[in-house]
mmCIF file of C-alpha atoms (C1' of nucleotides) in Angstrom:
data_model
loop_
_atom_site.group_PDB
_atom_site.id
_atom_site.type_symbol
_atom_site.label_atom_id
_atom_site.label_comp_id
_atom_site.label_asym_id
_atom_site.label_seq_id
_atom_site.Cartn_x
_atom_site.Cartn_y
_atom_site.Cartn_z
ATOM 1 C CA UNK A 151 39.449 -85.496 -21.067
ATOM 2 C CA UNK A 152 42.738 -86.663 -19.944
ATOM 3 C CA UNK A 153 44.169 -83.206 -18.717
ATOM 4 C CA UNK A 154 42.234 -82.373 -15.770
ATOM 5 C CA UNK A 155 41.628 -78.430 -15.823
ATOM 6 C CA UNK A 156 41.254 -77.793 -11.983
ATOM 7 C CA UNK A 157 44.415 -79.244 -11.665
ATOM 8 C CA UNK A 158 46.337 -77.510 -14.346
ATOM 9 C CA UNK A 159 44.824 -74.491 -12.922
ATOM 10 C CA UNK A 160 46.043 -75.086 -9.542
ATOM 11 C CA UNK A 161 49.478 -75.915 -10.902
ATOM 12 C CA UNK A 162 49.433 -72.478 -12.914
ATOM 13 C CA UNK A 163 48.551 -70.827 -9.418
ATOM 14 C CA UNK A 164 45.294 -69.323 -10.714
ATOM 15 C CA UNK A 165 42.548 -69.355 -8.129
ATOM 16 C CA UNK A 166 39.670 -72.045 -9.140
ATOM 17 C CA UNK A 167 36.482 -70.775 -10.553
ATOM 18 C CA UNK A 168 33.669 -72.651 -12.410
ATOM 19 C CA UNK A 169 34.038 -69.929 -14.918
ATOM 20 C CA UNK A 170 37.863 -70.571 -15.510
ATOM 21 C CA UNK A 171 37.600 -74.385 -15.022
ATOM 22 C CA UNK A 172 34.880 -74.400 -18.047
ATOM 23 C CA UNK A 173 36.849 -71.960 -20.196
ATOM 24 C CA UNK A 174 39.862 -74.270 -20.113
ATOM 25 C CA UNK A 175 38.177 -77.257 -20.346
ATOM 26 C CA UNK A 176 36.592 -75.757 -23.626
ATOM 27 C CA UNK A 177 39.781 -75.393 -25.017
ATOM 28 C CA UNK A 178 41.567 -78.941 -24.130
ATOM 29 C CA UNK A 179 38.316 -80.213 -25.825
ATOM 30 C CA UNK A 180 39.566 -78.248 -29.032
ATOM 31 C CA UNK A 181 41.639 -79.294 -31.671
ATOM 32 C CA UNK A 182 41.695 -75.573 -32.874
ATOM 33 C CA UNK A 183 41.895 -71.784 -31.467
ATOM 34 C CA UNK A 184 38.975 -70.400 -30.195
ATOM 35 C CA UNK A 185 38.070 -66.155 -30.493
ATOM 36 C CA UNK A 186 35.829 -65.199 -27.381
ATOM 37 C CA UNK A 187 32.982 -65.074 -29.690
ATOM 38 C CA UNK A 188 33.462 -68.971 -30.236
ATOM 39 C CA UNK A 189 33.450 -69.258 -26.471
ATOM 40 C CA UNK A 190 30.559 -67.192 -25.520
ATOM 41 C CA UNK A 191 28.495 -69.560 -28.188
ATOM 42 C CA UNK A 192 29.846 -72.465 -26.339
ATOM 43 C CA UNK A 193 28.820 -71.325 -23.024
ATOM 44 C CA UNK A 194 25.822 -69.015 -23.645
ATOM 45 C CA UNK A 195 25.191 -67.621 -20.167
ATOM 46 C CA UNK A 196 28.534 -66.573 -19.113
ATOM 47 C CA UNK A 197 29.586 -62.392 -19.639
ATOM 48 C CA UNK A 198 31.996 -61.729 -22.359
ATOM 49 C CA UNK A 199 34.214 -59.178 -19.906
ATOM 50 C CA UNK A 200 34.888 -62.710 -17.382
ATOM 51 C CA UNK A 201 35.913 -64.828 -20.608
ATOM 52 C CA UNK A 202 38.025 -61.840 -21.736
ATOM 53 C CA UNK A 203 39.223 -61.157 -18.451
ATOM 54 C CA UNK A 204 39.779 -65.323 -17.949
ATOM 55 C CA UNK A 205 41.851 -65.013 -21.288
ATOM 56 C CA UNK A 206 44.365 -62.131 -20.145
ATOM 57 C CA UNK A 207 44.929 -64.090 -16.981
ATOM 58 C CA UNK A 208 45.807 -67.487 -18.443
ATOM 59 C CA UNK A 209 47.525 -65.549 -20.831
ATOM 60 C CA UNK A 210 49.726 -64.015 -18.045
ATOM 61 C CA UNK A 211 50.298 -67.429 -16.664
ATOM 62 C CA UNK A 212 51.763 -68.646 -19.791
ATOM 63 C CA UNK A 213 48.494 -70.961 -20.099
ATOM 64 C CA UNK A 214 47.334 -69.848 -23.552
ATOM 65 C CA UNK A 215 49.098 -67.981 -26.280
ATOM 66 C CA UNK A 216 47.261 -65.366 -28.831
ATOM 67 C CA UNK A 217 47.738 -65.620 -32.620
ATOM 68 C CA UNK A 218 46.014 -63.189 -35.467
ATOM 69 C CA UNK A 219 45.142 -64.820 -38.373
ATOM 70 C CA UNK A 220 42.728 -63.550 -41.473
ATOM 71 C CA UNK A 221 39.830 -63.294 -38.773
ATOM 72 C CA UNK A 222 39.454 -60.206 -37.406
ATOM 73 C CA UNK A 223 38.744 -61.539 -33.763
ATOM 74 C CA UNK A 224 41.902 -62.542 -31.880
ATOM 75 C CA UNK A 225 42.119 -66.022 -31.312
ATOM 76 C CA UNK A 226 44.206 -68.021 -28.149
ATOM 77 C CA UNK A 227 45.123 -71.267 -28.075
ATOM 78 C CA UNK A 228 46.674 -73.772 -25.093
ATOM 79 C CA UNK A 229 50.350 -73.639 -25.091
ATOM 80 C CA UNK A 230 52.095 -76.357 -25.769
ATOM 81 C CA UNK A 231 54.691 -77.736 -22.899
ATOM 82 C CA UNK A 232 57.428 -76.352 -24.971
ATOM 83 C CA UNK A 233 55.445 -72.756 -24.712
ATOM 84 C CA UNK A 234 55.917 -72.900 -21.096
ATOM 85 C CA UNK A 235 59.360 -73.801 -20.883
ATOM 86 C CA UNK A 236 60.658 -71.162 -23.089
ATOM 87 C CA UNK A 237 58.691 -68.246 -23.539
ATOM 88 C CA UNK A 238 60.516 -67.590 -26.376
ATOM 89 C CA UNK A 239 59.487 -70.080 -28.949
ATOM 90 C CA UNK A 240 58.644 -70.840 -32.486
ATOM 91 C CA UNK A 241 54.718 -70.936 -33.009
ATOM 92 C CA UNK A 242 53.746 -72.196 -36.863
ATOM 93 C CA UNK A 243 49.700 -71.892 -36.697
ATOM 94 C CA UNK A 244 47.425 -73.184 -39.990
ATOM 95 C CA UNK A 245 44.357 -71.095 -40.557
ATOM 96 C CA UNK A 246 41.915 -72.629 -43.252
ATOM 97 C CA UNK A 247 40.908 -70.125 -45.568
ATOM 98 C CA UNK A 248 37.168 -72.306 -45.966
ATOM 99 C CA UNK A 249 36.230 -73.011 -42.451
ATOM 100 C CA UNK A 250 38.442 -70.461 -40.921
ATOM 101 C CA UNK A 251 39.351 -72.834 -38.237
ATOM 102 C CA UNK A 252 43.401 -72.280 -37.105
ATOM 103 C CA UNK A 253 45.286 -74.843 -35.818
ATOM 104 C CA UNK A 254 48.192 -74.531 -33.653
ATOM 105 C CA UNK A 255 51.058 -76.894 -35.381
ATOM 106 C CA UNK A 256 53.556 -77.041 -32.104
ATOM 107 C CA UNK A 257 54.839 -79.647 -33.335
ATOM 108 C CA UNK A 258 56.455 -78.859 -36.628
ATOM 109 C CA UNK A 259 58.825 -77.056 -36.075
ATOM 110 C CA UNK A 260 60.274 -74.461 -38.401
ATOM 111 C CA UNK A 261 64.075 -73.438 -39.315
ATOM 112 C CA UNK A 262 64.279 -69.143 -38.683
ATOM 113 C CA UNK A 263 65.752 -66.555 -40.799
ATOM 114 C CA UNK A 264 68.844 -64.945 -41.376
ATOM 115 C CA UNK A 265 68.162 -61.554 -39.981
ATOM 116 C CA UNK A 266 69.599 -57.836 -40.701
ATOM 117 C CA UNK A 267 72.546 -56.984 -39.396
ATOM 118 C CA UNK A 268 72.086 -55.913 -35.068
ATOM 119 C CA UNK A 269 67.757 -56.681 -35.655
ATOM 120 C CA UNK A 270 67.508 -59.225 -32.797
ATOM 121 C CA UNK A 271 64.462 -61.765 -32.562
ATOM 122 C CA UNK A 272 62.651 -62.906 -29.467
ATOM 123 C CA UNK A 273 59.524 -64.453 -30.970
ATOM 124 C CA UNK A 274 58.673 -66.130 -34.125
ATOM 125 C CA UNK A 275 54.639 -66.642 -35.376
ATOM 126 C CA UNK A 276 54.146 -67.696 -38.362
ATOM 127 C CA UNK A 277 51.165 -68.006 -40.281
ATOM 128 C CA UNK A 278 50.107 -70.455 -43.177
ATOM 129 C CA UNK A 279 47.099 -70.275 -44.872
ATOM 130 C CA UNK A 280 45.717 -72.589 -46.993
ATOM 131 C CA UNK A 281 43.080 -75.766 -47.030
ATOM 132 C CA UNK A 282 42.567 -77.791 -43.856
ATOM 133 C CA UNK A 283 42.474 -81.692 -44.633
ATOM 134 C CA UNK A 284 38.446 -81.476 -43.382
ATOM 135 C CA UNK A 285 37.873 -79.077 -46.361
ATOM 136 C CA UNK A 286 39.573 -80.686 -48.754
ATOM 137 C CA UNK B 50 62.640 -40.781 -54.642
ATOM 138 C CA UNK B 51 63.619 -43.297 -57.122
ATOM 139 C CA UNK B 52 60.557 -44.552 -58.043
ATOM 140 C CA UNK B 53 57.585 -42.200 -59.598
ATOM 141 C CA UNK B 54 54.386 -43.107 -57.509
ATOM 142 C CA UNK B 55 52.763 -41.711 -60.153
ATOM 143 C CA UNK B 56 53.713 -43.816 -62.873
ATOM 144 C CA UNK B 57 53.529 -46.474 -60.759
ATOM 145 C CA UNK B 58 49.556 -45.970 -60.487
ATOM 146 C CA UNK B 59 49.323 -46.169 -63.933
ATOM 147 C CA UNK B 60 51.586 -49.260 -64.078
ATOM 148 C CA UNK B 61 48.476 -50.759 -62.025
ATOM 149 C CA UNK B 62 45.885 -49.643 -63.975
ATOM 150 C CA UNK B 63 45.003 -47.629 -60.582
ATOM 151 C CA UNK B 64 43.031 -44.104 -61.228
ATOM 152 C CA UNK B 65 45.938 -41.138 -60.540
ATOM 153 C CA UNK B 66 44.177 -38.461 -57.801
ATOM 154 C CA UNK B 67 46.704 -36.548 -55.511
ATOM 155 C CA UNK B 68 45.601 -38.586 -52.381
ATOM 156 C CA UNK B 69 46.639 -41.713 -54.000
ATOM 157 C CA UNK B 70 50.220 -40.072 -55.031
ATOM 158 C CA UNK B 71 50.622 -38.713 -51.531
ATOM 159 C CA UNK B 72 49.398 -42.105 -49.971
ATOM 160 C CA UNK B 73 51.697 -44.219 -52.395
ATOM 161 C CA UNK B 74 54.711 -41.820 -51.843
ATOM 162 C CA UNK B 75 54.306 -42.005 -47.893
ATOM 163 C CA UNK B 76 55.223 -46.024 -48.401
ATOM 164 C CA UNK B 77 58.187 -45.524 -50.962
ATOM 165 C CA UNK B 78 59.966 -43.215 -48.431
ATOM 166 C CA UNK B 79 59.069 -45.478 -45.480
ATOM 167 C CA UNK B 80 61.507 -47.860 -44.424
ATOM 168 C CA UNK B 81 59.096 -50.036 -42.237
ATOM 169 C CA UNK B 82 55.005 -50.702 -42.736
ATOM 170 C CA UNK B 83 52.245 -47.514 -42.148
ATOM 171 C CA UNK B 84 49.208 -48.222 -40.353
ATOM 172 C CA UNK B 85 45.991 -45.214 -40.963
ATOM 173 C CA UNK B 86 46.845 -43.671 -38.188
ATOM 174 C CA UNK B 87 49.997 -43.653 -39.254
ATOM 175 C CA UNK B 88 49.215 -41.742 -42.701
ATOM 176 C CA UNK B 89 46.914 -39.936 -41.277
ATOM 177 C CA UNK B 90 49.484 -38.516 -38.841
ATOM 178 C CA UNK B 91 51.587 -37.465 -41.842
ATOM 179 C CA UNK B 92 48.241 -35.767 -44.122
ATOM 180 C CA UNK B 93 47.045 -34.473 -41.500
ATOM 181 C CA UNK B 94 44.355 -32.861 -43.586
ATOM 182 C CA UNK B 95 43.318 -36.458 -45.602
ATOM 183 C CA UNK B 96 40.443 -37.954 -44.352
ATOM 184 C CA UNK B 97 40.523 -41.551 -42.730
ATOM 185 C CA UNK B 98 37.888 -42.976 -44.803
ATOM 186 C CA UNK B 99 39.644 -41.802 -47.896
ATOM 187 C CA UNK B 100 43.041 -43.646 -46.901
ATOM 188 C CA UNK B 101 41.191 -46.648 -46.110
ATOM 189 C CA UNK B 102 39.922 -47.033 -49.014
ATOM 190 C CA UNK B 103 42.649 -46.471 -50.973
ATOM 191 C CA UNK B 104 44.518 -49.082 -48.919
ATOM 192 C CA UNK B 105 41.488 -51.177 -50.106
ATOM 193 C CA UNK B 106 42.433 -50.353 -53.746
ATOM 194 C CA UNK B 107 45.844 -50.566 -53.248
ATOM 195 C CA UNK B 108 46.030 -53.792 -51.514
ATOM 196 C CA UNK B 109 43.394 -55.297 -54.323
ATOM 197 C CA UNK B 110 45.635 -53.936 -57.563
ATOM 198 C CA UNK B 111 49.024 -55.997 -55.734
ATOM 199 C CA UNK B 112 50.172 -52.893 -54.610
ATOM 200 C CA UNK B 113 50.492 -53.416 -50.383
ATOM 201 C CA UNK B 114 49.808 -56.180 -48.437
ATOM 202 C CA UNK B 115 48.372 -56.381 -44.890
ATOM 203 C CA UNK B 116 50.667 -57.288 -41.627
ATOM 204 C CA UNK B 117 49.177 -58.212 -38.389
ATOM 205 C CA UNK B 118 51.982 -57.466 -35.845
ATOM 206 C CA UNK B 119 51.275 -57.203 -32.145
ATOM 207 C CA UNK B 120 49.850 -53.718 -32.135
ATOM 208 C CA UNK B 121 46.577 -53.062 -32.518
ATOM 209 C CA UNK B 122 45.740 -51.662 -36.151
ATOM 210 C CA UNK B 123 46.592 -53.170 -38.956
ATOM 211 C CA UNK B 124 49.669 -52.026 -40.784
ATOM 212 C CA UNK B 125 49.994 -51.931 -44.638
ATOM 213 C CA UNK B 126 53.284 -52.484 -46.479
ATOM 214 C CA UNK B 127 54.455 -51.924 -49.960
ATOM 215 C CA UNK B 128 54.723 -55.210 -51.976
ATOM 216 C CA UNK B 129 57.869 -56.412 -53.192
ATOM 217 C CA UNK B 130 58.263 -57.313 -57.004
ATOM 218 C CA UNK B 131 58.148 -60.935 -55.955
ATOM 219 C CA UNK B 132 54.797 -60.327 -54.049
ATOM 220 C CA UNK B 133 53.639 -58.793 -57.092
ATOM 221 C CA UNK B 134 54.520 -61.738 -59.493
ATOM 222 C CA UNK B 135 53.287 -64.544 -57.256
ATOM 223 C CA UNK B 136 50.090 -63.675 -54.730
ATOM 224 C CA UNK B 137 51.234 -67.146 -53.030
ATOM 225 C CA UNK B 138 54.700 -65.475 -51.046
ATOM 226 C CA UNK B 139 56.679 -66.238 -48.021
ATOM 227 C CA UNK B 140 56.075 -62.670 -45.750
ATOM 228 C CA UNK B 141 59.079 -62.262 -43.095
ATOM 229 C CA UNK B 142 58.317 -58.878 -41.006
ATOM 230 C CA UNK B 143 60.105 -57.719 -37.960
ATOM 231 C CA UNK B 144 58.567 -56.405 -35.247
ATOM 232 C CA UNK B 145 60.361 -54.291 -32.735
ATOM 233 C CA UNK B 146 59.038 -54.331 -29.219
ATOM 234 C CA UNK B 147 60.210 -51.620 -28.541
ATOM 235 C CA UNK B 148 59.630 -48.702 -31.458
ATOM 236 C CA UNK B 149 56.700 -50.610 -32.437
ATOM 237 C CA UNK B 150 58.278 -49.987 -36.155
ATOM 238 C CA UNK B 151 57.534 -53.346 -38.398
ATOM 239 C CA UNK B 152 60.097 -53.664 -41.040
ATOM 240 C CA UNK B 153 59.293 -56.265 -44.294
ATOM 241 C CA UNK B 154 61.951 -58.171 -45.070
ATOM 242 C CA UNK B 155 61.546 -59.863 -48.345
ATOM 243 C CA UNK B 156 64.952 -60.185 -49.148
ATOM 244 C CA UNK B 157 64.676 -62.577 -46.063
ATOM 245 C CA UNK B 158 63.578 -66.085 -47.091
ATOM 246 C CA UNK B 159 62.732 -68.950 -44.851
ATOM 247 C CA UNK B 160 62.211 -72.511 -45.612
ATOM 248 C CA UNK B 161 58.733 -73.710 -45.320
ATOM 249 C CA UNK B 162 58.022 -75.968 -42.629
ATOM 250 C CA UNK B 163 56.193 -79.405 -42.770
ATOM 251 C CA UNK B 164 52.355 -79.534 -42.555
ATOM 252 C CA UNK B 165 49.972 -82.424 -41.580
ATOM 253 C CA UNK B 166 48.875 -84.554 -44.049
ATOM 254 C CA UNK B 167 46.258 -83.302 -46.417
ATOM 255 C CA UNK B 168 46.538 -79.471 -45.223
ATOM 256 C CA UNK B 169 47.341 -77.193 -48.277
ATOM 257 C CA UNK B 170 49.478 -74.533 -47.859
ATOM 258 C CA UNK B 171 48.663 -70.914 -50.146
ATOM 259 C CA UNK B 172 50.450 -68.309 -48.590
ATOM 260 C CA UNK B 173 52.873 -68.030 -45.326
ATOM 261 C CA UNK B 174 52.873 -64.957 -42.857
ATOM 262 C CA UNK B 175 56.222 -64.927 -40.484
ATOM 263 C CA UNK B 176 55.796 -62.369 -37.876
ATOM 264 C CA UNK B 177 59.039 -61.962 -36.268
ATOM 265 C CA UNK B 178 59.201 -60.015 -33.288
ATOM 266 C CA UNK B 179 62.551 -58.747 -31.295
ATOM 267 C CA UNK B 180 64.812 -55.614 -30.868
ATOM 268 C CA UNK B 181 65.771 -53.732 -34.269
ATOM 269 C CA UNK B 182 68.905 -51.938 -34.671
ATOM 270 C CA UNK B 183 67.469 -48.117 -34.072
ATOM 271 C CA UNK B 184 66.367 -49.862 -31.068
ATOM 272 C CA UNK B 185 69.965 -51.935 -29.588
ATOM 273 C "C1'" DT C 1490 34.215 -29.717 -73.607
ATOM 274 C "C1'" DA C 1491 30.790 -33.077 -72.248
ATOM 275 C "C1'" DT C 1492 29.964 -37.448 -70.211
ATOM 276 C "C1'" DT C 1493 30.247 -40.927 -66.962
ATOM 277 C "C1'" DA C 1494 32.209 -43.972 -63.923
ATOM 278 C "C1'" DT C 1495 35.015 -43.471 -60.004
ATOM 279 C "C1'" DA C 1496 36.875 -41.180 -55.905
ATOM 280 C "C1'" DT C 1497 36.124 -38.179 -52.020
ATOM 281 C "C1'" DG C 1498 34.544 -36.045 -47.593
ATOM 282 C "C1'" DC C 1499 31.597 -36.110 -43.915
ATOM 283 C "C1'" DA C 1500 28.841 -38.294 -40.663
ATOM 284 C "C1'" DA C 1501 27.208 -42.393 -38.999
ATOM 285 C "C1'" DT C 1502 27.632 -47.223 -37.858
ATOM 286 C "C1'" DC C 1503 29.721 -51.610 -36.658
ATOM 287 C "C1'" DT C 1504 32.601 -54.841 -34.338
ATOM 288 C "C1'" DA C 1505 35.666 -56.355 -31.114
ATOM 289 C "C1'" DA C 1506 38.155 -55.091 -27.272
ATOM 290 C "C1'" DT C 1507 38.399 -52.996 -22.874
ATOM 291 C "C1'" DT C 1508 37.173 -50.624 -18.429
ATOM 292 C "C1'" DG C 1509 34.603 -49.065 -13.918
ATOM 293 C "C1'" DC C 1510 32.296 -50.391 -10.231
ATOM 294 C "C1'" DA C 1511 29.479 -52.705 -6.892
ATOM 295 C "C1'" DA C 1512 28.236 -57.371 -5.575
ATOM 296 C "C1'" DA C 1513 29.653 -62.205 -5.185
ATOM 297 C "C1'" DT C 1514 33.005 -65.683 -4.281
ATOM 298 C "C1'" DG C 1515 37.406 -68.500 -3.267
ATOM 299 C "C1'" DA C 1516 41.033 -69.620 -0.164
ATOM 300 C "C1'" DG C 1517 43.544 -69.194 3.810
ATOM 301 C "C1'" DA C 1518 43.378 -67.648 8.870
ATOM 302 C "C1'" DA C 1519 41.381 -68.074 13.211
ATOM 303 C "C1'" DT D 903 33.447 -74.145 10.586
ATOM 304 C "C1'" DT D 904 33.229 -69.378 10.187
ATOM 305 C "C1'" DC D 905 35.526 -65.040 9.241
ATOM 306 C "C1'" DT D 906 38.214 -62.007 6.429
ATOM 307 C "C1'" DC D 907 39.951 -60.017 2.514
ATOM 308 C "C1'" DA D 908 41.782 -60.053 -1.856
ATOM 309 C "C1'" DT D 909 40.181 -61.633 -6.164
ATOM 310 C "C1'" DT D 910 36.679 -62.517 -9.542
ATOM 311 C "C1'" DT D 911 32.340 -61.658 -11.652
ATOM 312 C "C1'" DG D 912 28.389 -59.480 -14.030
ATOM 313 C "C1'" DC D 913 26.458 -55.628 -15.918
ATOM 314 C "C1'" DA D 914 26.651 -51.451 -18.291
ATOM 315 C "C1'" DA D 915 29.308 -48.190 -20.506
ATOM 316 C "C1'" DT D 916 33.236 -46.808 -23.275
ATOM 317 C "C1'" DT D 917 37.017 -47.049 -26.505
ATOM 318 C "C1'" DA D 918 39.476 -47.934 -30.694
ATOM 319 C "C1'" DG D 919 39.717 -49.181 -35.104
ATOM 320 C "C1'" DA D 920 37.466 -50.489 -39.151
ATOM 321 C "C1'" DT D 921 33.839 -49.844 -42.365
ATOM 322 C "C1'" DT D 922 29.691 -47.939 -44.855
ATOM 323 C "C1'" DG D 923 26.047 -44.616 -47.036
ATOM 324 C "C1'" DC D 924 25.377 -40.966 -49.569
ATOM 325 C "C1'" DA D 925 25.678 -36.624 -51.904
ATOM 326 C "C1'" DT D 926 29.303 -34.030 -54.209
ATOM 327 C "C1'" DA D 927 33.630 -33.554 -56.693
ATOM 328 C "C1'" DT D 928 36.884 -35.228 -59.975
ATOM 329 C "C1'" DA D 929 39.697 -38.046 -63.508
ATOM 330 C "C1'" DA D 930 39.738 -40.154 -67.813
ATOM 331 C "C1'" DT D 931 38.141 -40.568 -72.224
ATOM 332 C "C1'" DA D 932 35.005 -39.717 -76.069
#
DNA sequence: TATTATATGCAATCTAATTGCAAATGAGAA
DNA sequence: TTCTCATTTGCAATTAGATTGCATATAATA
C-alpha cells in the first residue's frame, strides 16, 4: 500500500482509530466502490452503525464521495485529489451490469451540458452502465 | 392536456384501469420527476402498493424511467420519444438542492466521455445537481 | 354475458439506512 | 505518565422506503 491511511487520516484531521484506519485501508486496496455490506464482509467483526458512522465522517472530510448506481445499497468511493480541491467536480463512475462492481473513472473527464435558461449546476455524476473489461 | 393518457396505454399495449390513467396523467402535467410519495400525496386515496406496481408496469412497457437523485426515494420520470425508440439513451436530470424538484432534460445532450479499454458502455445516467430557476 | 387473465387493496415483510445511549477510547493537558 | 473530556464505539432498536402474498375485484375479449 503506498498511501499510508493513518497518515491521510491525520492530514484529514480525523482522530485515529483501528476501526477508521482499517476502513480506509479497505478502500485504497480497492479498485472499485464498496456499499457497507461489502465492508462488513471484509471485516466480519466490526458493527455496521461504526462503518456507517466511519462513512458519514470521511464523507464530511471530503475523504470519500457517495455515488448510486443500479444497486440498491449506496456505494462511496476515495476521492480523487481533484475531489478535494474542488468540491465541485465532475464524477463519471462505470457500474458493470454482470458483476455489479462500479468504478470511479476520475480520470476521464467529461465535457457538461448546455443547461436551461437561469438552472445553475454545482455537481455533475454521471453514470455509465455497461460491461467491465473483467466480464467481457 | 395535450396528450390522452388513455390512448397512450393502449399505444403500449398497457391494460386501461382508472389508477393507471390517474397515475399516467399525474406525469404528463408534471414538469419535473414524481417519486410514490409523491403520487401518493396527490391520490391521496390510491394505495402505495398499487402505484408501485404500476410504476413497475410502466417502467417495463418504455413508459418511465427511474432517476436516482440525491434524495432518498427513487423518482420516476416520463420517457421521452427518444427513450422510447432506443432503451440505450443519454439521461441528463437536474437536481435542485434546494426544491428537491428533479427536472429531465432530454432535449439536453452531452457528449459521451472516454472509457478504459475494453469497458462497454449501454446506457449513461447524468445526474446534474445545482440551483433551478423557481429556485434563483 | 360469461370467462379468464390481470390488477387491486390490505397487511405483512424485507432491506438498507439511521438513531439513542451507555461504555470504551484517543489525544491533549497537567 | 496519568488525568480529563470530548469523541467514538457497540449493541439494540427504529425508521423509511421498497416489495410481496393473497384473496377479491375488474378489464378485455370470446
Amino acid at each position: 500500500m503506498k498511501i499510508n491511511a493513518q497518515q491521510l487520516l491525520k492530514e484529514k484531521n480525523i482522530r485515529i482509530t483501528a476501526n477508521r484506519i482499517l476502513i480506509l485501508e479497505s478502500f485504497l486496496k480497492s479498485s472499485y466502490s464498496l456499499s457497507i455490506a461489502d465492508i462488513e464482509e471484509s471485516l466480519p467483526w466490526a458493527d455496521r452503525a461504526t462503518i456507517f458512522r466511519t462513512l458519514m465522517t470521511f464523507k464530511e472530510k471530503a475523504l470519500l464521495h457517495t455515488i448510486k448506481d443500479d444497486d440498491k445499497a449506496l456505494k462511496y468511493a476515495l476521492c480523487s485529489d481533484a475531489c478535494q480541491v474542488n468540491h465541485h467536480h465532475i464524477h463519471p463512475h462505470f457500474h458493470c451490469d454482470i458483476c455489479s462492481k462500479t468504478y470511479c473513472l476520475t480520470q476521464y473527464e467529461f465535457p457538461t451540458p448546455d443547461l436551461p435558461e437561469n438552472f445553475k449546476a454545482s455537481n455533475y455524476s454521471l453514470i455509465i452502465n455497461g460491461i467491465c473489461s473483467n466480464c467481457q
